[in-house]
XYZ file of C-alpha atoms in Angstrom:
211
model
C 39.931 44.616 17.369
C 39.187 43.952 21.026
C 35.695 45.450 20.743
C 34.896 43.401 17.646
C 35.897 40.149 19.441
C 33.626 40.914 22.382
C 30.605 41.594 20.195
C 31.211 38.446 18.185
C 31.388 36.331 21.360
C 28.130 37.756 22.666
C 26.382 37.142 19.380
C 27.597 33.543 19.295
C 26.388 32.904 22.850
C 22.975 34.328 21.979
C 22.658 32.064 18.952
C 23.555 29.017 21.034
C 20.818 29.818 23.593
C 18.242 30.224 20.827
C 19.295 26.947 19.395
C 18.832 25.146 22.714
C 15.330 26.560 23.059
C 14.338 25.511 19.608
C 15.661 22.000 20.223
C 13.539 21.288 23.405
C 12.278 17.675 23.540
C 8.776 16.977 22.232
C 6.328 15.646 24.870
C 5.275 12.155 23.849
C 1.628 11.199 23.522
C 0.393 9.482 26.667
C 2.795 11.278 29.013
C 1.412 11.496 32.561
C 1.999 13.826 35.483
C 0.199 14.149 38.801
C -1.393 16.440 41.389
C -2.747 15.718 44.889
C -6.202 15.801 46.469
C -6.319 16.120 50.273
C -9.076 15.820 52.890
C -8.693 15.497 56.654
C -11.356 13.497 58.523
C -11.703 13.938 62.262
C -13.584 11.496 64.452
C -17.007 12.215 65.896
C -19.280 10.833 68.589
C -23.012 11.054 67.894
C -24.524 9.456 70.992
C -23.719 9.617 74.710
C -26.292 8.502 77.256
C -26.076 7.740 80.970
C -29.247 6.059 82.204
C -30.347 6.857 85.770
C -33.365 6.529 88.016
C -33.370 10.287 88.676
C -32.187 13.446 86.967
C -30.773 14.785 90.237
C -29.312 13.421 93.468
C -31.075 10.878 95.688
C -32.866 12.692 98.506
C -35.202 10.096 99.968
C -35.434 6.384 100.702
C -38.166 5.964 98.088
C -36.047 7.336 95.224
C -35.612 4.629 92.599
C -32.337 3.521 91.061
C -32.004 2.385 87.453
C -29.647 2.208 84.502
C -26.119 3.247 85.440
C -27.022 3.754 89.120
C -25.239 1.482 91.608
C -27.329 0.254 94.547
C -25.442 -1.587 97.290
C -28.794 -2.397 99.002
C -29.050 -2.777 102.812
C -26.288 -3.986 105.151
C -25.651 -4.061 108.896
C -23.413 -1.525 110.625
C -21.374 -4.318 112.141
C -17.777 -4.930 113.211
C -15.680 -6.603 110.514
C -18.189 -5.750 107.790
C -17.459 -7.513 104.519
C -16.171 -5.876 101.354
C -19.077 -5.058 99.064
C -18.881 -5.286 95.256
C -21.690 -4.197 92.948
C -22.300 -3.358 89.288
C -24.849 -0.908 87.940
C -28.555 -1.737 88.123
C -29.094 -1.898 84.359
C -25.891 -3.816 83.542
C -24.091 -2.981 80.257
C -27.320 -2.957 78.236
C -28.706 -0.027 80.238
C -25.672 1.799 81.617
C -23.377 4.199 79.750
C -23.738 4.168 75.959
C -21.270 5.826 73.579
C -21.457 5.851 69.775
C -18.363 7.156 67.941
C -17.142 6.934 64.364
C -14.917 4.009 63.407
C -11.446 4.004 65.013
C -12.123 7.255 66.910
C -10.333 7.101 70.261
C -12.480 8.444 73.098
C -12.348 8.635 76.889
C -15.099 8.247 79.471
C -14.221 9.841 82.818
C -15.986 9.282 86.142
C -15.777 11.865 88.924
C -17.313 11.266 92.363
C -18.873 14.177 94.215
C -15.595 14.876 96.026
C -13.734 15.339 92.717
C -11.238 12.534 93.338
C -9.343 11.780 90.108
C -8.911 8.078 90.936
C -12.636 7.458 91.397
C -12.462 7.155 95.196
C -15.831 8.516 96.311
C -17.539 9.245 99.615
C -21.237 8.651 100.281
C -23.004 11.012 102.704
C -26.101 10.336 104.814
C -29.406 12.007 104.046
C -30.001 12.944 107.692
C -28.840 16.497 108.422
C -27.435 15.406 111.781
C -25.373 12.554 110.321
C -21.717 13.406 109.693
C -20.588 9.849 108.884
C -19.169 9.030 105.447
C -18.900 5.732 103.584
C -16.033 5.366 101.126
C -16.365 3.546 97.806
C -14.111 2.955 94.804
C -15.231 2.981 91.155
C -13.739 0.343 88.839
C -13.537 -0.119 85.072
C -15.028 -3.115 83.283
C -12.695 -5.633 81.686
C -11.544 -4.715 78.171
C -10.485 -7.505 75.833
C -7.965 -6.946 73.008
C -7.590 -3.292 74.011
C -6.585 -0.916 71.214
C -7.279 -3.382 68.388
C -10.130 -3.775 65.903
C -11.439 -6.685 67.979
C -11.622 -4.645 71.189
C -14.639 -5.669 73.288
C -16.082 -4.784 76.699
C -16.462 -7.656 79.161
C -19.206 -8.105 81.753
C -16.810 -8.396 84.692
C -15.009 -5.959 86.947
C -11.323 -5.238 86.345
C -8.670 -4.262 88.882
C -8.325 -0.806 87.289
C -9.715 2.211 89.121
C -12.101 4.327 87.064
C -11.715 8.069 87.523
C -10.792 11.056 85.388
C -7.694 12.368 83.565
C -5.184 9.490 83.337
C -7.667 7.233 85.139
C -10.412 7.654 82.511
C -11.483 4.664 80.423
C -10.013 4.948 76.913
C -11.705 3.034 74.079
C -12.022 3.012 70.285
C -15.221 3.712 68.342
C -16.789 0.876 66.346
C -18.806 3.039 63.944
C -21.823 5.327 64.105
C -24.218 2.375 63.852
C -22.527 0.404 66.646
C -22.994 1.758 70.183
C -20.496 0.743 72.851
C -22.264 -0.244 76.069
C -20.414 0.143 79.359
C -21.226 -1.329 82.764
C -20.068 0.431 85.943
C -18.598 -1.230 89.039
C -17.885 -0.112 92.588
C -16.580 -1.554 95.853
C -17.035 -0.569 99.494
C -13.941 -1.621 101.503
C -13.984 -4.205 104.253
C -14.804 -2.773 107.722
C -16.179 0.419 106.152
C -19.641 -0.115 107.687
C -18.386 -0.637 111.248
C -20.394 1.521 113.661
C -21.904 3.805 111.018
C -25.085 5.776 111.724
C -28.208 4.065 110.311
C -29.188 6.179 107.297
C -29.500 6.263 103.504
C -26.068 7.094 102.072
C -25.579 8.444 98.558
C -23.198 10.206 96.196
C -23.571 11.534 92.661
C -21.014 10.675 89.964
C -20.233 12.937 87.004
C -19.662 11.149 83.663
C -17.724 13.018 80.963
C -17.041 12.025 77.341
C -14.000 13.433 75.504
C -12.506 12.517 72.119
């Protein structure tokens, strides 16, 4: 009797499972389900130009300056020399140009010849016998509404040093048909020209784009 009860219970359970399968709900007409489509877009920069009067360093008095070059002109080696402030020869329209896709964050780093990360450079004389140096500091332009869709570059100098790494200038792309034009600024400190050897002083700045 015990064996018969076990077989009957198993048979009943099997019938119940078959019944549940047969009674599955009918899918109604117009029922919707979904799947996903994914694409990752990364930003790009398609133009990066740094205008200059020469493709290499200044080596003679006659060498022209242009574009992003900064020319402090001629000043006396006098006691209590004034602070000098100058922007690039070509202003924003002919300085550093960067074209990046819309809302792509990019950085423009400046590195003087001495590698200083804060943009504190040192100009050397062209005469082989001249060991004097003239210090200068690079500065960023003013940036209005930074980090927003209405971000713009001003024509004036800011108080922010322009160098590399954390001192690079960080901006946002406006689109591949809208170049961003950057002026460059520099200052020579007060008293820096006191008793310097008469000479042509120069330095070469490296400009690097990352994004």
